[in-house]
């Protein structure tokens, strides 16, 4: 299916190159799933690509939680992800001033050289987005920043007035790909979508086919309801990588999210 037909108004208004790339990958895979690949060994990560790569559009990594990380093993993992037509989203949650964030895109992990997307908090002000974009620019690559507008964990401090300020500032910035919203509360997501409009993505963690409370304060909502409420990508971790049969689960999340997109458009 053509991306324009599947995404409707979002295709026309989300013009950041990386947003268009994501929407096309999602159409090729018929999946709005970003797998939170929270495994702590390189073997575990590579196995996930083999098992579920065909059912997901993006891989969300936490590069600093891998026990046996090495530059060579990571480079191999990234080419495997590219071969499987997956975007790589480093969930680094940058939060420092612009100039330091730019430097943090380099360093040991060299995030700028392999990430297509990164997360950032806007707590230090809007220059962080320029810093991260400059990081990609330093290696002649392009990427997109997802700003945390809401969080899924209980007791978080991203209160509604903070969310509104992140949305107002981020919506006006061309380097912002979109926002992280809370997938566990469809009604909050609907109002977030109203504020964001159609020109930015909303990606949502806190989604699981089994709704309710997760480990250590995580909360879960239903994938279909999240997409109908305005989510453009469901970020699913343990629902897939801890399942007995990850491929079967990934397929189910892909179908739920893709059908919900078609229902929404
Ligand atoms: O508010 C948030 C933001 C993020 S990016 N809540 C989250 O859970 N996340 C991330 O989504 C978190 O870092 C983890 O990698 C993933 C959720 O994993 P799950 O196992 O709970 O599905």
mmCIF file of C-alpha atoms and ligand atoms in Angstrom:
data_model
loop_
_atom_site.group_PDB
_atom_site.id
_atom_site.type_symbol
_atom_site.label_atom_id
_atom_site.label_comp_id
_atom_site.label_asym_id
_atom_site.label_seq_id
_atom_site.Cartn_x
_atom_site.Cartn_y
_atom_site.Cartn_z
ATOM 1 C CA UNK A 1 0.000 0.000 0.000
ATOM 2 C CA UNK A 2 1.199 3.523 -0.781
ATOM 3 C CA UNK A 3 2.279 5.557 2.245
ATOM 4 C CA UNK A 4 0.118 8.498 1.213
ATOM 5 C CA UNK A 5 -3.046 6.407 1.193
ATOM 6 C CA UNK A 6 -2.271 4.689 4.487
ATOM 7 C CA UNK A 7 -1.208 7.782 6.420
ATOM 8 C CA UNK A 8 -3.535 10.412 4.935
ATOM 9 C CA UNK A 9 -3.106 13.859 6.408
ATOM 10 C CA UNK A 10 -0.065 12.777 8.432
ATOM 11 C CA UNK A 11 1.829 11.987 5.224
ATOM 12 C CA UNK A 12 1.112 15.443 3.835
ATOM 13 C CA UNK A 13 1.951 17.371 6.980
ATOM 14 C CA UNK A 14 4.877 15.420 8.484
ATOM 15 C CA UNK A 15 7.545 16.531 6.071
ATOM 16 C CA UNK A 16 10.759 15.851 8.025
ATOM 17 C CA UNK A 17 12.646 13.366 5.799
ATOM 18 C CA UNK A 18 12.971 10.852 8.635
ATOM 19 C CA UNK A 19 9.196 10.992 9.281
ATOM 20 C CA UNK A 20 8.540 10.150 5.633
ATOM 21 C CA UNK A 21 11.104 7.346 5.833
ATOM 22 C CA UNK A 22 9.358 5.875 8.870
ATOM 23 C CA UNK A 23 5.914 6.052 7.241
ATOM 24 C CA UNK A 24 7.272 4.207 4.200
ATOM 25 C CA UNK A 25 8.946 1.504 6.277
ATOM 26 C CA UNK A 26 5.708 1.048 8.249
ATOM 27 C CA UNK A 27 3.835 0.501 4.980
ATOM 28 C CA UNK A 28 6.357 -2.026 3.675
ATOM 29 C CA UNK A 29 6.132 -3.950 6.945
ATOM 30 C CA UNK A 30 2.404 -3.300 7.522
ATOM 31 C CA UNK A 31 3.380 -2.578 11.104
ATOM 32 C CA UNK A 32 3.462 0.443 13.379
ATOM 33 C CA UNK A 33 5.551 -1.430 15.909
ATOM 34 C CA UNK A 34 8.809 -0.200 17.361
ATOM 35 C CA UNK A 35 10.404 -3.005 19.304
ATOM 36 C CA UNK A 36 11.992 -1.871 22.564
ATOM 37 C CA UNK A 37 14.948 -4.255 22.238
ATOM 38 C CA UNK A 38 15.796 -4.254 25.929
ATOM 39 C CA UNK A 39 18.100 -7.282 25.920
ATOM 40 C CA UNK A 40 21.479 -7.000 27.593
ATOM 41 C CA UNK A 41 23.661 -9.126 25.319
ATOM 42 C CA UNK A 42 24.620 -8.739 21.679
ATOM 43 C CA UNK A 43 23.486 -12.312 21.008
ATOM 44 C CA UNK A 44 20.077 -11.558 22.518
ATOM 45 C CA UNK A 45 19.709 -8.475 20.330
ATOM 46 C CA UNK A 46 20.758 -10.222 17.141
ATOM 47 C CA UNK A 47 18.366 -13.047 17.907
ATOM 48 C CA UNK A 48 15.512 -10.545 18.186
ATOM 49 C CA UNK A 49 16.204 -9.197 14.695
ATOM 50 C CA UNK A 50 16.170 -12.742 13.331
ATOM 51 C CA UNK A 51 12.957 -13.640 15.109
ATOM 52 C CA UNK A 52 10.816 -10.543 14.734
ATOM 53 C CA UNK A 53 12.592 -8.185 12.280
ATOM 54 C CA UNK A 54 10.008 -8.759 9.570
ATOM 55 C CA UNK A 55 7.111 -7.667 11.805
ATOM 56 C CA UNK A 56 8.501 -4.416 13.194
ATOM 57 C CA UNK A 57 9.369 -1.063 11.625
ATOM 58 C CA UNK A 58 11.940 0.212 14.110
ATOM 59 C CA UNK A 59 14.223 -1.040 16.842
ATOM 60 C CA UNK A 60 14.561 1.017 19.991
ATOM 61 C CA UNK A 61 17.901 0.495 21.697
ATOM 62 C CA UNK A 62 19.513 1.419 24.998
ATOM 63 C CA UNK A 63 23.124 1.116 23.903
ATOM 64 C CA UNK A 64 24.427 1.603 27.446
ATOM 65 C CA UNK A 65 22.714 -1.452 28.902
ATOM 66 C CA UNK A 66 24.560 -4.050 26.809
ATOM 67 C CA UNK A 67 26.967 -6.161 28.897
ATOM 68 C CA UNK A 68 29.236 -7.279 26.047
ATOM 69 C CA UNK A 69 29.106 -4.153 23.845
ATOM 70 C CA UNK A 70 31.982 -3.533 21.438
ATOM 71 C CA UNK A 71 32.185 -1.191 18.443
ATOM 72 C CA UNK A 72 32.592 -4.134 16.055
ATOM 73 C CA UNK A 73 29.659 -6.115 17.453
ATOM 74 C CA UNK A 74 27.486 -3.015 17.380
ATOM 75 C CA UNK A 75 28.405 -2.215 13.773
ATOM 76 C CA UNK A 76 27.401 -5.747 12.811
ATOM 77 C CA UNK A 77 24.111 -5.421 14.690
ATOM 78 C CA UNK A 78 23.363 -2.124 12.914
ATOM 79 C CA UNK A 79 23.987 -3.564 9.445
ATOM 80 C CA UNK A 80 21.775 -6.514 10.318
ATOM 81 C CA UNK A 81 19.039 -4.042 11.331
ATOM 82 C CA UNK A 82 19.451 -2.128 8.072
ATOM 83 C CA UNK A 83 19.234 -5.317 6.030
ATOM 84 C CA UNK A 84 15.990 -6.109 7.859
ATOM 85 C CA UNK A 85 14.619 -2.656 6.843
ATOM 86 C CA UNK A 86 14.515 -1.367 10.425
ATOM 87 C CA UNK A 87 15.045 2.169 11.661
ATOM 88 C CA UNK A 88 17.357 2.416 14.664
ATOM 89 C CA UNK A 89 16.088 4.538 17.507
ATOM 90 C CA UNK A 90 18.498 5.130 20.395
ATOM 91 C CA UNK A 91 16.423 5.945 23.454
ATOM 92 C CA UNK A 92 19.203 7.964 25.071
ATOM 93 C CA UNK A 93 16.884 10.539 26.683
ATOM 94 C CA UNK A 94 19.389 13.347 26.252
ATOM 95 C CA UNK A 95 18.767 16.255 28.625
ATOM 96 C CA UNK A 96 21.854 18.478 28.714
ATOM 97 C CA UNK A 97 22.571 21.852 27.119
ATOM 98 C CA UNK A 98 22.848 21.972 23.310
ATOM 99 C CA UNK A 99 26.645 21.951 23.012
ATOM 100 C CA UNK A 100 27.101 19.003 25.357
ATOM 101 C CA UNK A 101 24.314 17.032 23.711
ATOM 102 C CA UNK A 102 26.111 17.493 20.394
ATOM 103 C CA UNK A 103 29.276 16.047 21.946
ATOM 104 C CA UNK A 104 27.317 13.209 23.556
ATOM 105 C CA UNK A 105 26.195 12.187 20.061
ATOM 106 C CA UNK A 106 29.886 11.314 19.491
ATOM 107 C CA UNK A 107 31.994 9.720 22.258
ATOM 108 C CA UNK A 108 32.482 5.986 22.748
ATOM 109 C CA UNK A 109 29.081 4.979 21.395
ATOM 110 C CA UNK A 110 29.107 7.456 18.483
ATOM 111 C CA UNK A 111 25.314 7.518 18.443
ATOM 112 C CA UNK A 112 25.239 10.065 15.604
ATOM 113 C CA UNK A 113 26.774 7.543 13.191
ATOM 114 C CA UNK A 114 24.128 4.833 13.448
ATOM 115 C CA UNK A 115 20.938 6.242 14.992
ATOM 116 C CA UNK A 116 18.023 7.425 12.872
ATOM 117 C CA UNK A 117 16.106 8.720 15.891
ATOM 118 C CA UNK A 118 16.922 9.687 19.466
ATOM 119 C CA UNK A 119 14.874 10.779 22.462
ATOM 120 C CA UNK A 120 15.433 13.977 24.434
ATOM 121 C CA UNK A 121 13.897 15.795 27.367
ATOM 122 C CA UNK A 122 13.282 19.501 26.776
ATOM 123 C CA UNK A 123 14.048 20.373 30.407
ATOM 124 C CA UNK A 124 17.206 22.300 29.443
ATOM 125 C CA UNK A 125 15.456 24.327 26.701
ATOM 126 C CA UNK A 126 15.062 24.114 22.911
ATOM 127 C CA UNK A 127 18.780 24.317 22.021
ATOM 128 C CA UNK A 128 19.115 20.631 22.787
ATOM 129 C CA UNK A 129 17.361 19.890 19.481
ATOM 130 C CA UNK A 130 19.855 22.040 17.572
ATOM 131 C CA UNK A 131 22.709 20.301 19.397
ATOM 132 C CA UNK A 132 21.453 16.835 18.462
ATOM 133 C CA UNK A 133 20.794 17.835 14.866
ATOM 134 C CA UNK A 134 24.306 19.318 14.709
ATOM 135 C CA UNK A 135 25.599 15.944 15.951
ATOM 136 C CA UNK A 136 24.090 14.166 12.947
ATOM 137 C CA UNK A 137 25.264 17.016 10.708
ATOM 138 C CA UNK A 138 28.849 16.453 11.921
ATOM 139 C CA UNK A 139 28.820 13.048 10.204
ATOM 140 C CA UNK A 140 26.634 14.157 7.260
ATOM 141 C CA UNK A 141 23.634 12.125 8.310
ATOM 142 C CA UNK A 142 20.083 13.140 9.071
ATOM 143 C CA UNK A 143 17.872 12.037 11.913
ATOM 144 C CA UNK A 144 14.912 13.009 14.039
ATOM 145 C CA UNK A 145 14.434 13.948 17.675
ATOM 146 C CA UNK A 146 11.527 12.595 19.706
ATOM 147 C CA UNK A 147 10.789 14.847 22.662
ATOM 148 C CA UNK A 148 9.337 13.353 25.817
ATOM 149 C CA UNK A 149 6.003 15.121 26.211
ATOM 150 C CA UNK A 150 4.512 12.505 28.540
ATOM 151 C CA UNK A 151 5.783 9.367 30.258
ATOM 152 C CA UNK A 152 4.126 6.046 30.967
ATOM 153 C CA UNK A 153 5.573 5.458 34.447
ATOM 154 C CA UNK A 154 3.525 6.239 37.537
ATOM 155 C CA UNK A 155 4.409 9.352 39.511
ATOM 156 C CA UNK A 156 6.371 10.970 36.673
ATOM 157 C CA UNK A 157 6.827 14.741 36.797
ATOM 158 C CA UNK A 158 5.811 15.577 33.229
ATOM 159 C CA UNK A 159 2.677 17.434 34.329
ATOM 160 C CA UNK A 160 0.124 18.811 31.818
ATOM 161 C CA UNK A 161 1.532 22.347 31.733
ATOM 162 C CA UNK A 162 5.020 20.959 31.061
ATOM 163 C CA UNK A 163 3.574 18.764 28.276
ATOM 164 C CA UNK A 164 1.928 21.823 26.708
ATOM 165 C CA UNK A 165 5.194 23.754 26.714
ATOM 166 C CA UNK A 166 7.112 20.856 25.157
ATOM 167 C CA UNK A 167 4.469 20.556 22.445
ATOM 168 C CA UNK A 168 4.397 24.296 21.721
ATOM 169 C CA UNK A 169 8.163 24.562 21.479
ATOM 170 C CA UNK A 170 8.734 21.237 19.702
ATOM 171 C CA UNK A 171 5.985 21.710 17.120
ATOM 172 C CA UNK A 172 7.708 24.821 15.840
ATOM 173 C CA UNK A 173 11.120 23.167 15.479
ATOM 174 C CA UNK A 174 11.982 21.551 12.127
ATOM 175 C CA UNK A 175 14.447 19.139 13.758
ATOM 176 C CA UNK A 176 11.734 17.589 15.917
ATOM 177 C CA UNK A 177 10.394 14.330 14.508
ATOM 178 C CA UNK A 178 7.696 14.097 17.118
ATOM 179 C CA UNK A 179 6.783 13.380 20.703
ATOM 180 C CA UNK A 180 6.730 10.490 23.099
ATOM 181 C CA UNK A 181 3.214 10.239 24.527
ATOM 182 C CA UNK A 182 1.771 7.894 27.080
ATOM 183 C CA UNK A 183 0.197 4.871 25.397
ATOM 184 C CA UNK A 184 -1.375 3.628 28.593
ATOM 185 C CA UNK A 185 -4.014 6.377 28.744
ATOM 186 C CA UNK A 186 -5.926 6.782 25.435
ATOM 187 C CA UNK A 187 -7.847 9.817 26.705
ATOM 188 C CA UNK A 188 -4.609 11.674 27.520
ATOM 189 C CA UNK A 189 -3.317 10.695 24.117
ATOM 190 C CA UNK A 190 -6.385 12.108 22.365
ATOM 191 C CA UNK A 191 -5.839 15.476 23.997
ATOM 192 C CA UNK A 192 -2.103 15.330 23.217
ATOM 193 C CA UNK A 193 -2.951 14.726 19.549
ATOM 194 C CA UNK A 194 -5.298 17.726 19.548
ATOM 195 C CA UNK A 195 -2.474 19.922 20.816
ATOM 196 C CA UNK A 196 0.168 18.495 18.482
ATOM 197 C CA UNK A 197 -1.961 18.695 15.309
ATOM 198 C CA UNK A 198 -0.933 16.616 12.294
ATOM 199 C CA UNK A 199 2.554 17.833 11.561
ATOM 200 C CA UNK A 200 4.480 15.733 14.070
ATOM 201 C CA UNK A 201 4.595 12.081 15.021
ATOM 202 C CA UNK A 202 3.447 10.716 18.374
ATOM 203 C CA UNK A 203 5.119 7.472 19.459
ATOM 204 C CA UNK A 204 3.839 5.647 22.511
ATOM 205 C CA UNK A 205 5.396 3.253 25.003
ATOM 206 C CA UNK A 206 3.262 1.727 27.744
ATOM 207 C CA UNK A 207 1.399 -0.492 25.268
ATOM 208 C CA UNK A 208 0.634 -4.181 25.677
ATOM 209 C CA UNK A 209 -2.038 -6.590 24.463
ATOM 210 C CA UNK A 210 -2.427 -7.403 28.181
ATOM 211 C CA UNK A 211 -3.424 -4.020 29.627
ATOM 212 C CA UNK A 212 -2.810 -3.086 33.267
ATOM 213 C CA UNK A 213 0.204 -2.616 35.499
ATOM 214 C CA UNK A 214 3.683 -3.797 34.553
ATOM 215 C CA UNK A 215 6.948 -4.088 36.473
ATOM 216 C CA UNK A 216 8.187 -1.264 38.690
ATOM 217 C CA UNK A 217 5.456 1.270 38.049
ATOM 218 C CA UNK A 218 5.050 0.753 34.292
ATOM 219 C CA UNK A 219 1.438 0.981 33.060
ATOM 220 C CA UNK A 220 -0.030 -0.531 29.882
ATOM 221 C CA UNK A 221 -2.817 0.369 27.474
ATOM 222 C CA UNK A 222 -4.261 -1.356 24.409
ATOM 223 C CA UNK A 223 -2.389 -0.956 21.065
ATOM 224 C CA UNK A 224 -5.468 -0.437 18.895
ATOM 225 C CA UNK A 225 -6.876 2.232 21.206
ATOM 226 C CA UNK A 226 -3.510 3.989 21.288
ATOM 227 C CA UNK A 227 -3.380 4.225 17.481
ATOM 228 C CA UNK A 228 -7.028 5.315 17.236
ATOM 229 C CA UNK A 229 -6.283 8.023 19.812
ATOM 230 C CA UNK A 230 -3.513 9.381 17.585
ATOM 231 C CA UNK A 231 -0.383 7.316 18.174
ATOM 232 C CA UNK A 232 1.705 6.751 15.036
ATOM 233 C CA UNK A 233 3.881 4.019 16.498
ATOM 234 C CA UNK A 234 3.480 1.665 19.409
ATOM 235 C CA UNK A 235 6.684 1.002 21.346
ATOM 236 C CA UNK A 236 6.485 -2.543 22.679
ATOM 237 C CA UNK A 237 9.177 -4.157 24.796
ATOM 238 C CA UNK A 238 8.502 -7.033 27.153
ATOM 239 C CA UNK A 239 5.207 -7.838 25.359
ATOM 240 C CA UNK A 240 7.422 -9.139 22.553
ATOM 241 C CA UNK A 241 10.928 -9.867 23.805
ATOM 242 C CA UNK A 242 9.816 -11.661 26.954
ATOM 243 C CA UNK A 243 7.083 -13.660 25.216
ATOM 244 C CA UNK A 244 7.423 -17.403 24.838
ATOM 245 C CA UNK A 245 7.064 -16.993 21.081
ATOM 246 C CA UNK A 246 8.263 -13.483 20.204
ATOM 247 C CA UNK A 247 7.468 -13.837 16.477
ATOM 248 C CA UNK A 248 3.813 -14.720 17.098
ATOM 249 C CA UNK A 249 3.424 -11.781 19.465
ATOM 250 C CA UNK A 250 5.202 -9.345 17.138
ATOM 251 C CA UNK A 251 2.874 -10.416 14.340
ATOM 252 C CA UNK A 252 -0.156 -9.783 16.570
ATOM 253 C CA UNK A 253 1.069 -6.288 17.533
ATOM 254 C CA UNK A 254 1.824 -5.524 13.868
ATOM 255 C CA UNK A 255 -1.689 -6.540 12.791
ATOM 256 C CA UNK A 256 -3.393 -4.640 15.643
ATOM 257 C CA UNK A 257 -1.448 -1.432 14.929
ATOM 258 C CA UNK A 258 -1.696 -1.576 11.114
ATOM 259 C CA UNK A 259 -5.424 -2.332 11.100
ATOM 260 C CA UNK A 260 -5.987 0.493 13.570
ATOM 261 C CA UNK A 261 -4.111 2.901 11.274
ATOM 262 C CA UNK A 262 -6.321 1.907 8.324
ATOM 263 C CA UNK A 263 -9.411 2.273 10.561
ATOM 264 C CA UNK A 264 -8.204 5.733 11.644
ATOM 265 C CA UNK A 265 -7.365 7.023 8.170
HETATM 266 O O1 LIG B 1 7.492 7.087 29.186
HETATM 267 C C1 LIG B 1 8.189 6.210 28.724
HETATM 268 C C2 LIG B 1 9.135 6.478 27.725
HETATM 269 C C3 LIG B 1 9.866 5.421 27.192
HETATM 270 S S1 LIG B 1 10.894 5.750 25.850
HETATM 271 N N1 LIG B 1 8.024 4.922 29.143
HETATM 272 C C4 LIG B 1 8.749 3.879 28.623
HETATM 273 O O2 LIG B 1 8.531 2.733 29.034
HETATM 274 N N2 LIG B 1 9.715 4.121 27.653
HETATM 275 C C5 LIG B 1 10.546 3.022 27.103
HETATM 276 O O3 LIG B 1 9.695 2.081 26.442
HETATM 277 C C6 LIG B 1 11.356 2.243 28.125
HETATM 278 O O4 LIG B 1 12.661 2.792 28.210
HETATM 279 C C7 LIG B 1 11.350 0.805 27.577
HETATM 280 O O5 LIG B 1 12.480 0.603 26.737
HETATM 281 C C8 LIG B 1 10.088 0.728 26.703
HETATM 282 C C9 LIG B 1 8.907 -0.001 27.319
HETATM 283 O O6 LIG B 1 9.164 -1.348 27.497
HETATM 284 P P1 LIG B 1 8.030 -2.374 28.036
HETATM 285 O O7 LIG B 1 8.802 -3.623 28.307
HETATM 286 O O8 LIG B 1 7.421 -1.783 29.262
HETATM 287 O O9 LIG B 1 7.034 -2.529 26.906
#
